[in-house]
């Protein structure tokens, strides 16, 4: 009777379950192929060089630093730190700000002859000029804002103070805020 | 099990494709039974099992049959799915609070065997299918599921008995006939004395 039941069970299972031969098995449509593509996507050399996640983070940070340095070299604007330095400018931020004024002045000198043709360029060089504005007209804005970032920019007047005798540089910052185009016309 | 005769190289993509082609149908058939006839879920679990197997394909050792190894992953995946599904059903029952449930489509089940097998544990269903549907021996099932052979034998006997008792309502011919009492004539000497 047990053998009969076993036979009966086998026949019923073959009736009710699908035949394995009729189930299509196409590896190209299988789900594991997707993971294979992801795994093959990474170059083998890179995976061999950077096996650990921590090393990948370090390399990513180095890559960002190189990109920022390259961008700074290309544009002439050094990266500014967003961390407020309490008690004066840090050694990292202060020297680059000195550099800001010099290329900014040359840029503005370059823009000076073509002022009438390209005001867009003047608007592009707005950020360094904006920094110069509070430096010269420091007293009213510093009183109004009174924030720490303004205190950070206090070392800036020294480098920008050197071109002050030229007079052009003192007047030029004012037009950089976009609505006031009047002072720009006064310059020439 | 024919898989023991085939040579697979661990970590080889071409060999894994071959393994998929050879064993996918059997695995889906097994999981259909383990999951009570739900073919879509069975195929889903089979795909998930092959994803897991592919992730570990480099660590597979050729001393064990590859198909048995994939079958074990697939059965474990299906058992985990059935467990989660049961928890979900319990939550659904609590949510309905005894209201009638009409979601099940009776036309999905052709016969009465799969609903009866649903009364068993998923692991026991897998044992019965591997034994009676694929025709594996107890030793091969033990290798496939990484269990002792004696455990497999004992669980098979138990699962078979349980299934039989469930099926007796639908199939009375499966009921074991009661043992007939053999009436022997009494000892004539004793009879004569009395």
mmCIF file of C-alpha atoms in Angstrom:
data_model
loop_
_atom_site.group_PDB
_atom_site.id
_atom_site.type_symbol
_atom_site.label_atom_id
_atom_site.label_comp_id
_atom_site.label_asym_id
_atom_site.label_seq_id
_atom_site.Cartn_x
_atom_site.Cartn_y
_atom_site.Cartn_z
ATOM 1 C CA UNK A 1 0.000 0.000 0.000
ATOM 2 C CA UNK A 2 2.882 2.357 0.762
ATOM 3 C CA UNK A 3 4.391 1.717 -2.655
ATOM 4 C CA UNK A 4 1.037 2.359 -4.237
ATOM 5 C CA UNK A 5 0.776 5.636 -2.432
ATOM 6 C CA UNK A 6 4.274 6.614 -3.503
ATOM 7 C CA UNK A 7 3.482 5.835 -7.087
ATOM 8 C CA UNK A 8 0.193 7.663 -6.881
ATOM 9 C CA UNK A 9 1.933 10.665 -5.308
ATOM 10 C CA UNK A 10 4.567 10.778 -8.028
ATOM 11 C CA UNK A 11 1.940 10.645 -10.775
ATOM 12 C CA UNK A 12 -0.189 13.325 -9.174
ATOM 13 C CA UNK A 13 2.815 15.578 -8.690
ATOM 14 C CA UNK A 14 3.746 15.209 -12.339
ATOM 15 C CA UNK A 15 0.180 16.100 -13.273
ATOM 16 C CA UNK A 16 -0.102 19.155 -11.081
ATOM 17 C CA UNK A 17 3.408 20.563 -11.249
ATOM 18 C CA UNK A 18 4.793 22.033 -14.474
ATOM 19 C CA UNK A 19 7.074 19.918 -16.570
ATOM 20 C CA UNK A 20 10.653 21.177 -16.132
ATOM 21 C CA UNK A 21 11.349 20.675 -19.808
ATOM 22 C CA UNK A 22 8.591 23.077 -20.787
ATOM 23 C CA UNK A 23 9.891 25.916 -18.607
ATOM 24 C CA UNK A 24 12.078 28.180 -20.727
ATOM 25 C CA UNK A 25 15.518 28.757 -19.252
ATOM 26 C CA UNK A 26 17.097 31.635 -21.103
ATOM 27 C CA UNK A 27 20.232 32.917 -19.359
ATOM 28 C CA UNK A 28 20.154 36.194 -21.274
ATOM 29 C CA UNK A 29 16.848 37.060 -19.593
ATOM 30 C CA UNK A 30 17.959 35.951 -16.138
ATOM 31 C CA UNK A 31 18.159 38.421 -13.297
ATOM 32 C CA UNK A 32 21.696 37.476 -12.301
ATOM 33 C CA UNK A 33 22.925 38.867 -15.608
ATOM 34 C CA UNK A 34 22.182 42.363 -14.335
ATOM 35 C CA UNK A 35 24.509 41.890 -11.397
ATOM 36 C CA UNK A 36 27.129 40.570 -13.781
ATOM 37 C CA UNK A 37 26.915 43.774 -15.820
ATOM 38 C CA UNK A 38 27.357 45.882 -12.714
ATOM 39 C CA UNK A 39 30.319 43.851 -11.642
ATOM 40 C CA UNK A 40 31.916 44.010 -15.045
ATOM 41 C CA UNK A 41 31.232 47.728 -15.292
ATOM 42 C CA UNK A 42 34.102 48.586 -13.001
ATOM 43 C CA UNK A 43 37.484 48.249 -14.606
ATOM 44 C CA UNK A 44 39.462 45.412 -13.193
ATOM 45 C CA UNK A 45 42.556 47.549 -12.677
ATOM 46 C CA UNK A 46 40.616 50.075 -10.633
ATOM 47 C CA UNK A 47 39.102 47.325 -8.518
ATOM 48 C CA UNK A 48 42.554 45.851 -7.957
ATOM 49 C CA UNK A 49 44.032 49.200 -7.033
ATOM 50 C CA UNK A 50 41.205 50.321 -4.806
ATOM 51 C CA UNK A 51 39.920 47.270 -3.039
ATOM 52 C CA UNK A 52 38.653 48.937 0.105
ATOM 53 C CA UNK A 53 35.892 51.479 0.519
ATOM 54 C CA UNK A 54 38.049 53.654 2.773
ATOM 55 C CA UNK A 55 40.695 53.940 0.096
ATOM 56 C CA UNK A 56 38.000 54.901 -2.373
ATOM 57 C CA UNK A 57 36.914 57.731 -0.062
ATOM 58 C CA UNK A 58 40.491 58.960 0.244
ATOM 59 C CA UNK A 59 40.944 58.864 -3.500
ATOM 60 C CA UNK A 60 37.652 60.656 -4.021
ATOM 61 C CA UNK A 61 38.739 63.406 -1.627
ATOM 62 C CA UNK A 62 42.052 63.749 -3.413
ATOM 63 C CA UNK A 63 40.239 63.948 -6.721
ATOM 64 C CA UNK A 64 37.984 66.712 -5.442
ATOM 65 C CA UNK A 65 41.006 68.623 -4.137
ATOM 66 C CA UNK A 66 42.761 68.349 -7.480
ATOM 67 C CA UNK A 67 39.636 69.466 -9.294
ATOM 68 C CA UNK A 68 39.243 72.486 -7.004
ATOM 69 C CA UNK A 69 42.884 73.422 -7.448
ATOM 70 C CA UNK A 70 42.593 73.107 -11.201
ATOM 71 C CA UNK A 71 39.466 75.211 -11.196
ATOM 72 C CA UNK A 72 41.142 77.839 -9.084
ATOM 73 C CA UNK A 73 44.118 77.934 -11.406
ATOM 74 C CA UNK A 74 41.894 78.267 -14.424
ATOM 75 C CA UNK A 75 39.643 80.997 -13.119
ATOM 76 C CA UNK A 76 42.120 82.795 -10.952
ATOM 77 C CA UNK A 77 39.757 82.690 -7.997
ATOM 78 C CA UNK A 78 41.135 80.672 -5.158
ATOM 79 C CA UNK A 79 38.716 78.556 -3.195
ATOM 80 C CA UNK A 80 37.389 80.313 -0.135
ATOM 81 C CA UNK A 81 36.832 78.503 3.054
ATOM 82 C CA UNK A 82 33.325 78.425 4.450
ATOM 83 C CA UNK A 83 34.596 77.773 7.941
ATOM 84 C CA UNK A 84 34.688 80.997 9.905
ATOM 85 C CA UNK A 85 38.107 81.520 11.384
ATOM 86 C CA UNK A 86 37.702 82.939 14.838
ATOM 87 C CA UNK A 87 40.383 85.371 15.858
ATOM 88 C CA UNK A 88 41.629 86.307 12.440
ATOM 89 C CA UNK A 89 42.061 84.699 9.109
ATOM 90 C CA UNK A 90 43.571 81.311 9.015
ATOM 91 C CA UNK A 91 46.817 80.599 7.283
ATOM 92 C CA UNK A 92 44.906 78.796 4.570
ATOM 93 C CA UNK A 93 42.499 81.611 3.787
ATOM 94 C CA UNK A 94 44.528 84.736 4.267
ATOM 95 C CA UNK A 95 47.218 84.407 1.584
ATOM 96 C CA UNK A 96 44.833 83.463 -1.205
ATOM 97 C CA UNK A 97 42.721 86.517 -0.468
ATOM 98 C CA UNK A 98 45.779 88.582 -1.135
ATOM 99 C CA UNK A 99 45.999 86.873 -4.458
ATOM 100 C CA UNK A 100 42.347 87.647 -5.137
ATOM 101 C CA UNK A 101 42.825 91.327 -5.364
ATOM 102 C CA UNK A 102 45.734 91.226 -7.763
ATOM 103 C CA UNK A 103 44.148 89.149 -10.512
ATOM 104 C CA UNK A 104 40.875 90.877 -9.857
ATOM 105 C CA UNK A 105 42.483 94.186 -10.519
ATOM 106 C CA UNK A 106 44.070 92.922 -13.697
ATOM 107 C CA UNK A 107 40.743 91.526 -14.795
ATOM 108 C CA UNK A 108 39.037 94.751 -14.120
ATOM 109 C CA UNK A 109 41.802 96.504 -16.004
ATOM 110 C CA UNK A 110 41.149 94.189 -18.888
ATOM 111 C CA UNK A 111 37.476 94.934 -18.733
ATOM 112 C CA UNK A 112 38.043 98.615 -18.514
ATOM 113 C CA UNK A 113 38.757 99.204 -22.182
ATOM 114 C CA UNK A 114 35.800 97.086 -23.291
ATOM 115 C CA UNK A 115 33.313 98.379 -20.832
ATOM 116 C CA UNK A 116 30.811 99.602 -23.320
ATOM 117 C CA UNK A 117 30.842 96.401 -25.359
ATOM 118 C CA UNK A 118 30.727 93.818 -22.574
ATOM 119 C CA UNK A 119 28.943 94.501 -19.404
ATOM 120 C CA UNK A 120 28.404 90.765 -19.016
ATOM 121 C CA UNK A 121 32.064 90.333 -18.321
ATOM 122 C CA UNK A 122 31.790 92.878 -15.625
ATOM 123 C CA UNK A 123 28.967 90.923 -14.121
ATOM 124 C CA UNK A 124 31.057 87.748 -14.265
ATOM 125 C CA UNK A 125 33.825 89.380 -12.311
ATOM 126 C CA UNK A 126 31.280 90.511 -9.793
ATOM 127 C CA UNK A 127 32.243 88.258 -6.882
ATOM 128 C CA UNK A 128 35.738 89.694 -6.320
ATOM 129 C CA UNK A 129 34.352 93.183 -6.720
ATOM 130 C CA UNK A 130 31.654 92.453 -4.208
ATOM 131 C CA UNK A 131 34.317 91.626 -1.722
ATOM 132 C CA UNK A 132 36.002 94.893 -2.402
ATOM 133 C CA UNK A 133 32.850 96.930 -1.884
ATOM 134 C CA UNK A 134 32.472 96.342 1.809
ATOM 135 C CA UNK A 135 36.184 96.923 2.207
ATOM 136 C CA UNK A 136 36.049 100.463 0.914
ATOM 137 C CA UNK A 137 32.605 101.391 2.025
ATOM 138 C CA UNK A 138 33.163 99.270 5.042
ATOM 139 C CA UNK A 139 31.648 101.382 7.737
ATOM 140 C CA UNK A 140 27.981 101.423 6.724
ATOM 141 C CA UNK A 141 27.697 97.783 5.639
ATOM 142 C CA UNK A 142 29.735 96.423 8.456
ATOM 143 C CA UNK A 143 27.475 98.175 10.858
ATOM 144 C CA UNK A 144 24.381 96.870 9.152
ATOM 145 C CA UNK A 145 25.443 93.232 8.927
ATOM 146 C CA UNK A 146 27.870 92.922 11.735
ATOM 147 C CA UNK A 147 28.209 89.164 11.072
ATOM 148 C CA UNK A 148 31.227 87.013 11.398
ATOM 149 C CA UNK A 149 31.720 86.592 7.647
ATOM 150 C CA UNK A 150 32.156 90.362 7.389
ATOM 151 C CA UNK A 151 34.789 90.171 10.056
ATOM 152 C CA UNK A 152 36.473 87.536 8.020
ATOM 153 C CA UNK A 153 36.802 89.886 5.121
ATOM 154 C CA UNK A 154 38.418 92.569 7.221
ATOM 155 C CA UNK A 155 41.912 91.484 6.189
ATOM 156 C CA UNK A 156 40.926 92.117 2.592
ATOM 157 C CA UNK A 157 41.191 95.874 2.662
ATOM 158 C CA UNK A 158 44.922 95.664 3.030
ATOM 159 C CA UNK A 159 45.580 94.097 -0.347
ATOM 160 C CA UNK A 160 42.832 96.137 -1.958
ATOM 161 C CA UNK A 161 44.091 99.222 -0.218
ATOM 162 C CA UNK A 162 47.278 99.074 -2.231
ATOM 163 C CA UNK A 163 45.525 99.699 -5.541
ATOM 164 C CA UNK A 164 43.501 102.450 -3.933
ATOM 165 C CA UNK A 165 45.779 105.240 -5.125
ATOM 166 C CA UNK A 166 44.886 104.350 -8.687
ATOM 167 C CA UNK A 167 41.396 105.550 -8.070
ATOM 168 C CA UNK A 168 39.920 103.310 -10.775
ATOM 169 C CA UNK A 169 39.749 100.416 -8.468
ATOM 170 C CA UNK A 170 37.977 102.405 -5.822
ATOM 171 C CA UNK A 171 35.230 103.459 -8.142
ATOM 172 C CA UNK A 172 34.837 100.216 -10.047
ATOM 173 C CA UNK A 173 33.487 98.069 -7.254
ATOM 174 C CA UNK A 174 30.365 100.132 -6.933
ATOM 175 C CA UNK A 175 28.891 99.268 -10.345
ATOM 176 C CA UNK A 176 29.377 95.568 -9.861
ATOM 177 C CA UNK A 177 26.046 95.218 -8.072
ATOM 178 C CA UNK A 178 24.009 94.813 -11.183
ATOM 179 C CA UNK A 179 21.322 97.503 -10.911
ATOM 180 C CA UNK A 180 23.773 100.397 -10.612
ATOM 181 C CA UNK A 181 25.263 100.984 -13.979
ATOM 182 C CA UNK A 182 25.688 104.710 -13.354
ATOM 183 C CA UNK A 183 29.071 104.620 -11.613
ATOM 184 C CA UNK A 184 30.443 102.506 -14.456
ATOM 185 C CA UNK A 185 29.654 105.254 -16.865
ATOM 186 C CA UNK A 186 31.237 107.799 -14.639
ATOM 187 C CA UNK A 187 34.580 106.021 -14.670
ATOM 188 C CA UNK A 188 35.795 106.872 -18.141
ATOM 189 C CA UNK B 1 21.450 13.110 -9.878
ATOM 190 C CA UNK B 2 22.922 13.818 -13.267
ATOM 191 C CA UNK B 3 24.565 17.027 -12.134
ATOM 192 C CA UNK B 4 27.367 15.099 -10.486
ATOM 193 C CA UNK B 5 28.564 14.040 -13.913
ATOM 194 C CA UNK B 6 28.824 17.566 -15.259
ATOM 195 C CA UNK B 7 31.936 19.623 -14.847
ATOM 196 C CA UNK B 8 31.493 23.178 -13.786
ATOM 197 C CA UNK B 9 34.303 25.606 -13.186
ATOM 198 C CA UNK B 10 33.677 27.836 -10.169
ATOM 199 C CA UNK B 11 33.587 31.485 -11.125
ATOM 200 C CA UNK B 12 33.142 30.775 -14.829
ATOM 201 C CA UNK B 13 30.319 32.794 -16.367
ATOM 202 C CA UNK B 14 29.836 30.368 -19.226
ATOM 203 C CA UNK B 15 29.504 27.457 -16.817
ATOM 204 C CA UNK B 16 27.013 29.345 -14.697
ATOM 205 C CA UNK B 17 24.933 30.008 -17.795
ATOM 206 C CA UNK B 18 25.043 26.288 -18.506
ATOM 207 C CA UNK B 19 24.039 25.506 -14.938
ATOM 208 C CA UNK B 20 21.128 27.926 -15.247
ATOM 209 C CA UNK B 21 20.003 26.349 -18.479
ATOM 210 C CA UNK B 22 20.190 22.841 -17.024
ATOM 211 C CA UNK B 23 18.586 23.410 -13.656
ATOM 212 C CA UNK B 24 16.187 26.340 -13.952
ATOM 213 C CA UNK B 25 13.203 24.232 -15.027
ATOM 214 C CA UNK B 26 13.688 21.723 -12.226
ATOM 215 C CA UNK B 27 14.064 24.464 -9.665
ATOM 216 C CA UNK B 28 10.943 26.283 -10.793
ATOM 217 C CA UNK B 29 9.009 23.006 -10.731
ATOM 218 C CA UNK B 30 10.186 22.325 -7.207
ATOM 219 C CA UNK B 31 9.371 25.790 -5.991
ATOM 220 C CA UNK B 32 5.895 25.682 -7.524
ATOM 221 C CA UNK B 33 5.204 22.749 -5.238
ATOM 222 C CA UNK B 34 6.902 24.295 -2.236
ATOM 223 C CA UNK B 35 4.928 27.513 -2.676
ATOM 224 C CA UNK B 36 1.577 25.768 -3.121
ATOM 225 C CA UNK B 37 1.150 26.186 -6.867
ATOM 226 C CA UNK B 38 2.035 29.845 -7.246
ATOM 227 C CA UNK B 39 4.147 29.773 -10.380
ATOM 228 C CA UNK B 40 4.853 33.506 -10.592
ATOM 229 C CA UNK B 41 6.235 33.561 -7.064
ATOM 230 C CA UNK B 42 8.153 30.378 -7.771
ATOM 231 C CA UNK B 43 9.856 31.963 -10.767
ATOM 232 C CA UNK B 44 10.583 35.059 -8.725
ATOM 233 C CA UNK B 45 12.186 32.981 -5.975
ATOM 234 C CA UNK B 46 14.134 30.974 -8.543
ATOM 235 C CA UNK B 47 15.535 34.152 -10.052
ATOM 236 C CA UNK B 48 16.475 35.421 -6.615
ATOM 237 C CA UNK B 49 18.137 32.103 -5.844
ATOM 238 C CA UNK B 50 20.221 32.326 -8.995
ATOM 239 C CA UNK B 51 21.252 35.871 -8.116
ATOM 240 C CA UNK B 52 22.461 34.602 -4.734
ATOM 241 C CA UNK B 53 24.136 31.619 -6.306
ATOM 242 C CA UNK B 54 25.907 33.812 -8.842
ATOM 243 C CA UNK B 55 27.204 36.052 -6.070
ATOM 244 C CA UNK B 56 28.728 32.978 -4.403
ATOM 245 C CA UNK B 57 29.681 31.161 -7.603
ATOM 246 C CA UNK B 58 33.372 31.865 -7.122
ATOM 247 C CA UNK B 59 33.288 30.134 -3.736
ATOM 248 C CA UNK B 60 31.468 27.033 -4.911
ATOM 249 C CA UNK B 61 33.515 23.859 -4.422
ATOM 250 C CA UNK B 62 33.336 21.234 -7.144
ATOM 251 C CA UNK B 63 33.183 18.403 -4.617
ATOM 252 C CA UNK B 64 29.441 19.024 -4.210
ATOM 253 C CA UNK B 65 27.041 18.825 -7.174
ATOM 254 C CA UNK B 66 26.305 22.284 -8.510
ATOM 255 C CA UNK B 67 22.639 21.580 -9.181
ATOM 256 C CA UNK B 68 22.151 20.351 -5.637
ATOM 257 C CA UNK B 69 23.864 23.461 -4.362
ATOM 258 C CA UNK B 70 21.584 25.738 -6.369
ATOM 259 C CA UNK B 71 18.579 23.659 -5.354
ATOM 260 C CA UNK B 72 19.437 24.164 -1.701
ATOM 261 C CA UNK B 73 19.690 27.921 -2.194
ATOM 262 C CA UNK B 74 16.377 27.913 -4.048
ATOM 263 C CA UNK B 75 14.559 25.828 -1.429
ATOM 264 C CA UNK B 76 15.879 28.043 1.354
ATOM 265 C CA UNK B 77 14.782 31.124 -0.565
ATOM 266 C CA UNK B 78 11.306 29.674 -1.048
ATOM 267 C CA UNK B 79 11.031 28.660 2.613
ATOM 268 C CA UNK B 80 12.004 32.166 3.689
ATOM 269 C CA UNK B 81 9.451 33.599 1.291
ATOM 270 C CA UNK B 82 6.732 31.253 2.567
ATOM 271 C CA UNK B 83 7.543 32.271 6.130
ATOM 272 C CA UNK B 84 7.250 35.938 5.291
ATOM 273 C CA UNK B 85 4.049 35.259 3.388
ATOM 274 C CA UNK B 86 2.573 33.464 6.387
ATOM 275 C CA UNK B 87 3.381 36.408 8.627
ATOM 276 C CA UNK B 88 1.738 38.685 6.082
ATOM 277 C CA UNK B 89 -1.352 36.480 6.026
ATOM 278 C CA UNK B 90 -1.582 36.532 9.802
ATOM 279 C CA UNK B 91 -1.469 40.301 9.667
ATOM 280 C CA UNK B 92 -4.144 40.257 6.978
ATOM 281 C CA UNK B 93 -6.401 38.006 9.051
ATOM 282 C CA UNK B 94 -6.019 40.265 12.038
ATOM 283 C CA UNK B 95 -6.800 43.236 9.845
ATOM 284 C CA UNK B 96 -9.927 41.641 8.379
ATOM 285 C CA UNK B 97 -11.086 40.446 11.810
ATOM 286 C CA UNK B 98 -12.904 37.395 10.566
ATOM 287 C CA UNK B 99 -14.541 38.875 7.491
ATOM 288 C CA UNK B 100 -14.845 36.412 4.596
ATOM 289 C CA UNK B 101 -11.888 36.246 2.283
ATOM 290 C CA UNK B 102 -12.548 35.722 -1.430
ATOM 291 C CA UNK B 103 -9.177 36.471 -2.951
ATOM 292 C CA UNK B 104 -8.229 32.880 -3.673
ATOM 293 C CA UNK B 105 -9.143 31.695 -7.135
ATOM 294 C CA UNK B 106 -10.116 28.020 -7.023
ATOM 295 C CA UNK B 107 -9.515 27.646 -10.754
ATOM 296 C CA UNK B 108 -5.792 28.083 -10.186
ATOM 297 C CA UNK B 109 -5.504 24.648 -8.638
ATOM 298 C CA UNK B 110 -6.172 21.841 -11.012
ATOM 299 C CA UNK B 111 -6.029 19.039 -8.491
ATOM 300 C CA UNK B 112 -6.358 18.558 -4.801
ATOM 301 C CA UNK B 113 -2.781 17.578 -4.137
ATOM 302 C CA UNK B 114 -1.187 21.007 -3.970
ATOM 303 C CA UNK B 115 -3.828 22.400 -1.600
ATOM 304 C CA UNK B 116 -3.340 19.340 0.573
ATOM 305 C CA UNK B 117 0.407 19.820 0.501
ATOM 306 C CA UNK B 118 -0.137 23.348 1.722
ATOM 307 C CA UNK B 119 -0.977 21.787 5.081
ATOM 308 C CA UNK B 120 2.621 20.620 5.382
ATOM 309 C CA UNK B 121 5.652 22.666 6.251
ATOM 310 C CA UNK B 122 7.482 24.102 3.241
ATOM 311 C CA UNK B 123 10.581 22.060 4.040
ATOM 312 C CA UNK B 124 8.506 18.868 4.084
ATOM 313 C CA UNK B 125 6.912 19.825 0.787
ATOM 314 C CA UNK B 126 10.367 20.245 -0.686
ATOM 315 C CA UNK B 127 11.343 16.782 0.544
ATOM 316 C CA UNK B 128 8.300 15.146 -1.021
ATOM 317 C CA UNK B 129 8.816 16.924 -4.336
ATOM 318 C CA UNK B 130 12.494 16.087 -4.529
ATOM 319 C CA UNK B 131 11.723 12.468 -3.712
ATOM 320 C CA UNK B 132 8.585 11.792 -5.718
ATOM 321 C CA UNK B 133 8.697 14.380 -8.475
ATOM 322 C CA UNK B 134 12.395 14.515 -9.316
ATOM 323 C CA UNK B 135 13.105 10.996 -8.162
ATOM 324 C CA UNK B 136 16.112 11.836 -6.018
ATOM 325 C CA UNK B 137 17.308 9.253 -3.541
ATOM 326 C CA UNK B 138 17.422 10.023 0.169
ATOM 327 C CA UNK B 139 21.192 10.407 -0.048
ATOM 328 C CA UNK B 140 20.939 12.892 -2.896
ATOM 329 C CA UNK B 141 18.320 14.881 -1.013
ATOM 330 C CA UNK B 142 20.592 14.865 2.020
ATOM 331 C CA UNK B 143 23.429 16.258 -0.089
ATOM 332 C CA UNK B 144 21.163 18.820 -1.710
ATOM 333 C CA UNK B 145 19.711 20.106 1.533
ATOM 334 C CA UNK B 146 22.857 19.596 3.611
ATOM 335 C CA UNK B 147 21.117 17.385 6.172
ATOM 336 C CA UNK B 148 21.914 13.907 7.491
ATOM 337 C CA UNK B 149 20.418 11.102 5.492
ATOM 338 C CA UNK B 150 18.701 9.639 8.548
ATOM 339 C CA UNK B 151 16.995 12.949 9.186
ATOM 340 C CA UNK B 152 15.787 13.018 5.607
ATOM 341 C CA UNK B 153 14.386 9.494 5.858
ATOM 342 C CA UNK B 154 12.552 10.177 9.104
ATOM 343 C CA UNK B 155 11.107 13.446 7.871
ATOM 344 C CA UNK B 156 9.994 11.865 4.611
ATOM 345 C CA UNK B 157 8.074 9.143 6.448
ATOM 346 C CA UNK B 158 6.451 11.725 8.671
ATOM 347 C CA UNK B 159 5.560 14.050 5.805
ATOM 348 C CA UNK B 160 4.145 11.212 3.749
ATOM 349 C CA UNK B 161 1.932 10.096 6.624
ATOM 350 C CA UNK B 162 0.695 13.592 7.253
ATOM 351 C CA UNK B 163 -0.096 14.145 3.587
ATOM 352 C CA UNK B 164 -1.902 10.878 3.410
ATOM 353 C CA UNK B 165 -4.105 11.718 6.354
ATOM 354 C CA UNK B 166 -4.943 15.082 4.778
ATOM 355 C CA UNK B 167 -5.737 13.493 1.431
ATOM 356 C CA UNK B 168 -8.031 10.848 2.875
ATOM 357 C CA UNK B 169 -10.954 13.252 2.863
ATOM 358 C CA UNK B 170 -10.577 13.880 -0.855
ATOM 359 C CA UNK B 171 -9.404 10.421 -1.832
ATOM 360 C CA UNK B 172 -10.972 7.770 0.421
ATOM 361 C CA UNK B 173 -9.172 5.013 -1.442
ATOM 362 C CA UNK B 174 -5.958 6.235 0.081
ATOM 363 C CA UNK B 175 -7.169 5.338 3.540
ATOM 364 C CA UNK B 176 -5.329 2.409 4.984
ATOM 365 C CA UNK B 177 -7.737 -0.490 5.409
ATOM 366 C CA UNK B 178 -8.192 -1.644 9.000
ATOM 367 C CA UNK B 179 -6.216 -4.705 9.860
ATOM 368 C CA UNK B 180 -8.397 -7.778 9.712
ATOM 369 C CA UNK B 181 -8.494 -9.964 12.761
ATOM 370 C CA UNK B 182 -7.640 -13.510 11.884
ATOM 371 C CA UNK B 183 -10.011 -15.806 13.701
ATOM 372 C CA UNK B 184 -8.305 -19.017 14.533
ATOM 373 C CA UNK B 185 -10.135 -22.018 15.751
ATOM 374 C CA UNK B 186 -9.733 -22.624 19.400
ATOM 375 C CA UNK B 187 -7.610 -25.423 20.613
ATOM 376 C CA UNK B 188 -9.804 -28.450 20.229
ATOM 377 C CA UNK B 189 -8.377 -30.047 23.321
ATOM 378 C CA UNK B 190 -9.226 -26.997 25.341
ATOM 379 C CA UNK B 191 -12.656 -26.884 23.803
ATOM 380 C CA UNK B 192 -13.272 -30.528 24.458
ATOM 381 C CA UNK B 193 -12.255 -30.140 28.054
ATOM 382 C CA UNK B 194 -14.586 -27.285 28.610
#
